[in-house]
Amino acid sequence: MADGARGKQGSPGGSSPLPSRRRALQSPGSRTTHRPGTPGHSFRRTTLTKPTFCHHCGDFVWGLVGFLCEVCNFMSHEKCLKHVKSVCSCMGPSLVRVPVAHCFGPAGPKRRFCCVCRKSLEGGSALRCEVCELHVHASCAPFSCSDCRLCHQDGSQDYEMHQHHWREGNMSSGARCEVCRRTCGSSEVLAGMRCEWCGITAHASCYVILPSDCGFGRLRNMILPPSCVRICSRNFSKMHLFRISENSQSDLGNGSSRLPLFSLKLCSSPLLSGKQTLRVFDGDDAVKRNQFRLVSIPRITKNEEVVEAALRAFYIPDEPQDYELQVYSQQSLLSDDIINRNGAPDNKAAFKDCAPEAWVLRARPREAEVLKIYAGWLKWVSLGVAYISISISKGSTVDAVIKEILTQLVLTGACFSSLAVQRQILTGQELLLEKLQEIKKVSLRQMNQTRFYIVERKNSVVQVHLLLGALPAQLSQEEYADLLQEHLAAKSESGHPCEFRILQRAVVVQISCFSEAERIYMLAKDTTVGGKQLYSLVIPEIMRKNLPQGCCPLLVFVNPKSGGLKGREILYSFRKLLNPHQVFELSSGGPLPGLHTFRDIPYFRILVCGGDGTMGWVLGVLEEVRHKLACSEPAIGIVPLGTGNDLARVLRWGAGYSGEDPYGILVAVDEAEEVEMDRWTILLDAQEAVEDDKGNGVLEPPKIVQMNNYCGLGIDAELSLDFHHAREEEPGKFNSRFHNKGVYVKVGLQKLSHTRNLYKDVKLQVDKQEVELPSIDGLIFLNIPSWGSGADLWGSDSDSRFEKPRIDDGMLEVVGVTGVVHMGQVQSGLRSGIRIAQGSYIRITLTKSIPVQVDGEPWIQAPGHIIISAAGPKVRLLRKTKQSKQKKQSGSLKESRTESPAPSEREH
C-alpha cells in the first residue's frame, strides 16, 4: 500500500465545501484529540450518557467520562489508553501481508458486533464471512480488512500458513486468556482475541506475547493443513473455490459486490443546532455506482476538519493535508454514463436538488510517494523482513524499484518477476507513480486496500481442475470427449489442451488456461445434457507429500435440506472449525466431489450430517468409487439431522441434532471407536405389472438397491408410501422432525381398520428353507436393532432359537407385525414384534403388488421375486464412546474451544 508522506504540503487549496468567508474561522465544535501510542486510533474525551464498557479490558466504565475513537468507535478508560493494542479499522489493511478476501453471507441469529465500526449487529443488514468469524454491517463490509483465513496455496505461491490467525471479539464471555488466565471475552463489546485455527484466546495486550506458530489445537489431527491444498484461484471467486451454494446468498439482494456505502455521520456537535450533511464519493467508480457516505458537520467548520471527517468516513488513515474535496457539478453527476450504470433514470431526480452537497474526495497530486513492497515468498520471513519502504518519483519504473529492493536484500543474483497490483502484472517500464495516481482517482478506498508485492519468477504450469457432473453414465472416453466438445467447446477456438478423468456420471477436466477454465465453468452451469442440468465445481489438489505424520483429515458431507435450518448452521460451523476445503455441501454435486478430492489421502475419516437416507447415499457412492481411493475403507460417523435417525441411535450419536456444540461433535468424532456393519443387496425380479396398478402414479421400482438399516413389506411400507406422497404435495412443510412424526401418526390412524392379510400373498425362504408366516400384515427385515425412530422391534428377551443380533453378524432378523395397533405398541415400548427367522440369504415371492420400503424409500412392488444377500465387504462406521457422551451431558464442551490445549498439543 502506498503511504503518503506525513509532511505538510502548505495550506490546503482547491475547492472547499464551506463558503470562503468561513474558512479562516475556528470551529466552535472542535475538540482536543488524544493520539497516544495507539495503532491508528484518534481518541477524544466524551461524556457518557448510558452504561458503557471498555473495549480493551471489557470492564464497566465508571463515571461520566470515556475516550472514544472518532474512526472506529473504540471506547477506553483513561487508564487503558496507553495499553491499547487493538488496531483501528483504518489501519487494518496496512498490516496484512497476504490479503485474502472474505466471502459474505447472511448473518445468524446470535448477537454479534461489527468488526469495522464495533457496534452491535441488529436487524437484517448484518453479514458474516462463510470462512472466518468476521461479522459486519452491510454498509461496513466494503471497509472490512481483507484478512480472511488463508486455506490453500494459490497456484505456485508458497506462503507460511502454520501461524495463528487472530480475530478480535465475538467469542464466549467465559473465554480465558492463554497468557494471564483471566477472562478475556465479553458479551457487551468487541473484546479479546481468538485464533481461528486452534481456538486459543487472549487479551489484546497479551496475545502478542504468544509464539506465532499454530499447532491447530485439539483438532489438529482432523484438520486438512492449508499447506497441503493447492488451487489455481485466478478468475474464480471464493464462492466458487469453497463451493458455497448461491442459495445461501439469496438474502443479499444484488450480492456483496454492490453493498451500500452510506449513512455514517461524523463530527456532529451537540452544541450547534446548524448542521449540514454532505454526500462524499471516494472516486470516479463510486460516482458511477452512486455509492456515497453521508458526513454530518457543523456549518462553521475548518476545511481541514471537513476533509478529516471524510477520510474517517472511508476509514483512510492519512493526513487531511494530502487530500481535498472537489465539488461535482450537476452536469457531471447527471451524465448518461452514471444513469446507465445505476440502471434507472430516476437518478436524475436524486441529484437534481442536491448537487451542491455532493463532493468527491481526491488525493492531491504529489511529486513523490513512499511505497511498501511486501514479500511474495518465504525468504524474507527468514530474514525478519515483512516489507520494504521505497521512495518513488515520476521517473521510477518497475525495474528500477525491483533492482533497489534486491540491492537492499543483497539478493541481486536471483531472478524475480515484476510487481503485481491486485493481481495485475506490471511491465518493467511502467511508471509506478502514475499507477498510484490512477488507482487513487478510481477509488481511495481501493487504494487503501491495494497491496504491492514482489514475487519470484517461476515458469509454473497452470492447472485448473473442474468437475463436470450430471453426465450420462457408462460412456467410453471417446464418447465423453465428443460430448464435452459438442456442448462446452463448440465455440472455442483457443486450442488450449484439456485432459479429463472419468468418474461416476462425471468427468474431471484439467485445463491449462485460466480464461478457458472460466469459460467452461460458466458455460457448464447453463448446459443441459440428456434433459439434466450440468453442474461444475472447482476441485482443489491435495499434496500428499505435505501431509504431516499422523494426520487423518475429516471429510465432512452436509445435507442442508435435512433438519430444517440446522443443516445450514452445521455447514457454517464446520467451515469455521475446519479447513473449508474439507467440508462439502451435498446439494452441490453430492458425495462424489469430496471423495475425488480426498482420493490420494492415505487415511481419512468421513462425517455425514443428515438423515439415514443421506447416509445411504454416501455409502452407495463410496462403494462405487472405493477402488479409486488410497483409503478404500474410511470410517464414517454421522450427525443425525433426519426424522428417524435409527442408524445414529445405534451408533450412539443421538436421536437427532438439537443444537449441540459443533466443536464438541468434532472432539467426539476424533475419540470415536471404529465398528463394522453389514450391507445388503436387494435384487428385484418383478413380473409384468398388473393392469390395476398402471396409471395410478405409483413409484417405478428399482431393479437393484442397497440396504443399510431395514427393509419392510406391507403395512410398514404402506405408511412410508403415504408419507412420501404427502411430502411431495407440500414439501415446504416437511422441515422439522416434530411435523414429520405428526404426519406419520396421521397416516397411521387412517389405516387402523385396514386389513391386508400379507401372509397370504407372500412366500418366504431363509437360507433356502421355507418359513411359514403367521397371521401378519407387515414383514420387516432388520440389519440394526433400531426401527421406526428408535423402537426395538426384535426385543431384548433371550430366545434359544435365535442368536443375539449384531450389526456385523452377517445375518438379518425377520420380524412380523399384525397391524397399525401393533406398530404403535412397539413404538411405545409395550410390545415387541413377532420373531420369525434369522438368516443371511432371503428369498421372497410376491403373488400380488405390495408396498415395499428400503431405508425409508417406498414404492409399489409388482408380483415376482425379491432376493436379499450380503453386499461385498462390511462398511466401517464410527461409534461414539460412552466417555464422549458423558462429556456432552456435562456441558463442559461448550466452552472447551476457548480453553487452552495441553502443552504437548501446542508443541507442534
XYZ file of C-alpha atoms in Angstrom, residues 331-578:
248
model
C -23.845 18.162 -15.331
C -21.122 15.778 -14.222
C -23.368 13.941 -11.813
C -26.161 13.606 -14.370
C -24.092 12.160 -17.177
C -25.595 9.368 -19.233
C -22.908 7.000 -18.038
C -23.958 7.392 -14.410
C -27.630 6.960 -15.211
C -26.969 3.830 -17.231
C -24.660 2.298 -14.620
C -27.302 2.687 -11.956
C -29.904 1.235 -14.255
C -32.652 3.789 -13.580
C -33.390 7.256 -14.974
C -34.668 8.259 -11.516
C -31.076 9.066 -10.517
C -31.529 12.422 -12.185
C -34.160 13.353 -9.629
C -31.955 12.150 -6.786
C -29.154 14.576 -7.726
C -31.189 17.453 -9.094
C -31.656 19.351 -5.859
C -28.611 18.073 -4.021
C -25.769 18.757 -6.444
C -24.088 21.474 -4.295
C -23.906 18.986 -1.401
C -22.152 16.247 -3.450
C -18.362 16.117 -3.243
C -15.575 13.841 -4.362
C -12.642 13.156 -2.069
C -9.424 13.395 -4.068
C -5.760 12.823 -3.270
C -3.566 15.812 -4.043
C -1.003 15.130 -6.773
C 2.466 14.685 -5.310
C 5.955 14.623 -6.707
C 6.944 11.547 -4.711
C 5.356 8.688 -2.739
C 6.559 6.117 -0.228
C 5.635 2.614 -1.390
C 5.554 -0.504 0.792
C 6.682 -3.626 -1.059
C 5.509 -6.826 0.643
C 7.092 -10.251 0.439
C 5.641 -12.693 -2.033
C 7.769 -15.639 -0.902
C 9.184 -17.061 2.327
C 12.817 -15.939 2.050
C 12.013 -12.543 3.564
C 10.466 -14.193 6.613
C 13.763 -15.905 7.425
C 15.474 -12.521 7.114
C 12.995 -10.952 9.543
C 11.621 -8.569 6.891
C 7.871 -8.056 6.386
C 8.103 -5.271 3.813
C 10.483 -2.657 2.458
C 9.613 1.017 2.048
C 10.715 2.502 -1.254
C 10.516 6.155 -2.283
C 9.269 6.596 -5.844
C 9.114 9.630 -8.098
C 7.729 10.372 -11.547
C 10.604 8.583 -13.251
C 10.549 5.425 -11.078
C 9.888 2.325 -13.155
C 9.060 -1.175 -12.028
C 12.501 -2.481 -12.998
C 14.227 0.275 -11.033
C 12.217 -0.472 -7.904
C 12.935 -4.211 -8.158
C 16.630 -3.517 -8.523
C 16.618 -1.289 -5.443
C 14.793 -3.916 -3.398
C 17.224 -6.653 -4.383
C 20.154 -4.393 -3.551
C 18.804 -3.793 -0.045
C 18.274 -7.529 0.484
C 21.615 -8.485 -1.087
C 19.795 -10.867 -3.436
C 21.000 -9.498 -6.751
C 21.752 -12.935 -8.194
C 18.164 -14.160 -8.080
C 15.588 -13.888 -10.819
C 12.294 -12.203 -9.939
C 9.171 -11.186 -11.754
C 7.550 -7.788 -11.953
C 5.431 -6.222 -9.254
C 1.767 -7.123 -9.006
C -1.027 -4.718 -8.136
C -4.195 -6.545 -7.154
C -3.170 -9.457 -9.398
C -2.307 -7.127 -12.244
C 1.205 -7.743 -13.552
C 3.056 -4.511 -14.267
C 5.506 -4.264 -17.122
C 9.121 -3.440 -16.413
C 8.969 0.095 -17.841
C 5.637 1.087 -16.269
C 5.759 4.189 -14.066
C 4.658 3.374 -10.556
C 3.718 6.916 -9.503
C 1.286 7.196 -12.407
C -0.198 3.820 -11.463
C -0.715 5.007 -7.905
C -2.435 8.195 -9.004
C -4.660 6.235 -11.378
C -5.849 3.924 -8.587
C -6.462 6.851 -6.250
C -8.594 8.560 -8.865
C -10.762 5.484 -9.325
C -11.258 4.819 -5.606
C -9.406 5.934 -2.493
C -10.938 3.024 -0.616
C -9.489 0.648 -3.200
C -6.107 2.325 -2.893
C -6.183 1.898 0.876
C -6.578 -1.874 0.418
C -4.204 -2.313 -2.514
C -1.012 -4.270 -1.975
C 2.233 -4.158 -3.950
C 4.367 -7.260 -3.635
C 7.350 -8.786 -5.332
C 7.341 -12.457 -6.240
C 9.847 -14.873 -7.645
C 9.533 -15.547 -11.344
C 8.637 -19.189 -11.914
C 7.648 -20.982 -15.072
C 4.754 -22.673 -13.344
C 2.153 -24.620 -15.274
C -1.451 -23.569 -14.834
C -3.629 -26.477 -13.730
C -7.283 -25.808 -13.035
C -9.337 -28.882 -12.129
C -13.052 -28.689 -12.906
C -15.524 -31.414 -12.050
C -18.413 -31.546 -14.517
C -21.287 -33.678 -13.255
C -24.774 -34.927 -14.163
C -23.463 -36.527 -17.371
C -24.785 -39.784 -18.836
C -23.315 -42.881 -17.193
C -21.221 -45.692 -18.637
C -19.860 -43.905 -21.699
C -16.450 -44.544 -23.201
C -13.643 -41.994 -23.047
C -14.177 -41.084 -26.693
C -17.904 -40.567 -26.119
C -17.266 -38.277 -23.144
C -14.717 -36.332 -25.191
C -17.225 -35.873 -28.011
C -19.890 -34.815 -25.504
C -17.652 -32.153 -23.980
C -16.600 -30.920 -27.402
C -20.198 -30.648 -28.547
C -21.645 -28.824 -25.533
C -18.730 -26.944 -23.980
C -16.160 -26.349 -26.702
C -18.290 -25.741 -29.798
C -17.436 -22.027 -29.856
C -13.903 -22.356 -28.519
C -11.042 -21.528 -30.837
C -8.357 -21.218 -28.141
C -6.883 -24.645 -28.668
C -5.746 -24.911 -25.050
C -5.132 -28.524 -24.051
C -7.640 -30.194 -21.750
C -7.236 -33.535 -20.033
C -10.052 -35.289 -18.238
C -10.628 -38.229 -15.931
C -13.816 -40.278 -15.984
C -15.736 -40.654 -12.723
C -19.215 -41.942 -11.907
C -21.542 -39.855 -14.135
C -18.951 -37.062 -14.111
C -15.570 -36.090 -15.528
C -12.716 -34.057 -14.060
C -11.236 -31.707 -16.637
C -7.692 -30.404 -16.191
C -7.247 -27.089 -18.017
C -4.006 -25.168 -18.546
C -5.543 -21.738 -19.215
C -7.381 -19.522 -16.729
C -9.693 -17.905 -19.262
C -10.597 -21.279 -20.793
C -11.308 -22.705 -17.326
C -13.586 -19.790 -16.502
C -15.403 -20.150 -19.817
C -16.063 -23.862 -19.340
C -17.052 -23.359 -15.697
C -19.710 -20.760 -16.517
C -20.918 -22.455 -19.693
C -21.446 -25.798 -17.933
C -23.866 -24.191 -15.475
C -26.119 -23.220 -18.398
C -25.817 -26.503 -20.302
C -28.315 -29.353 -20.328
C -27.328 -32.870 -21.439
C -29.956 -35.576 -21.731
C -32.533 -33.397 -20.003
C -30.321 -32.874 -16.918
C -28.678 -29.620 -15.865
C -24.897 -29.951 -15.603
C -23.036 -28.696 -12.561
C -19.411 -27.549 -12.399
C -17.115 -27.314 -9.387
C -13.536 -26.157 -8.870
C -11.651 -29.052 -7.262
C -8.525 -28.424 -5.129
C -5.403 -30.536 -5.385
C -4.256 -32.324 -2.224
C -0.454 -32.525 -1.967
C 0.019 -35.842 -0.209
C 3.726 -35.287 0.449
C 2.948 -32.245 2.632
C 0.603 -34.096 4.980
C 2.085 -34.226 8.485
C 2.717 -37.589 10.104
C -0.323 -38.955 11.893
C -2.728 -36.621 10.078
C -6.184 -38.115 9.479
C -8.296 -35.368 7.846
C -12.046 -35.433 8.308
C -14.144 -35.275 5.130
C -17.478 -33.648 6.011
C -20.684 -34.013 3.977
C -23.633 -31.796 4.972
C -27.161 -32.096 3.642
C -28.526 -28.540 4.165
C -32.071 -29.741 3.432
C -32.067 -32.030 6.481
C -33.171 -30.817 9.880
C -34.725 -27.561 8.701
C -32.258 -24.689 9.127
C -29.958 -26.751 11.353
C -28.150 -28.221 8.364
C -27.192 -24.739 7.178
C -25.854 -23.758 10.621
C -23.870 -27.006 10.905
C -22.350 -26.334 7.486
C -21.356 -22.816 8.554
C -19.855 -24.020 11.860
C -17.763 -26.798 10.328
C -16.337 -24.415 7.714
C -15.122 -22.273 10.630
C -13.681 -25.093 12.732
C -12.009 -26.985 9.872
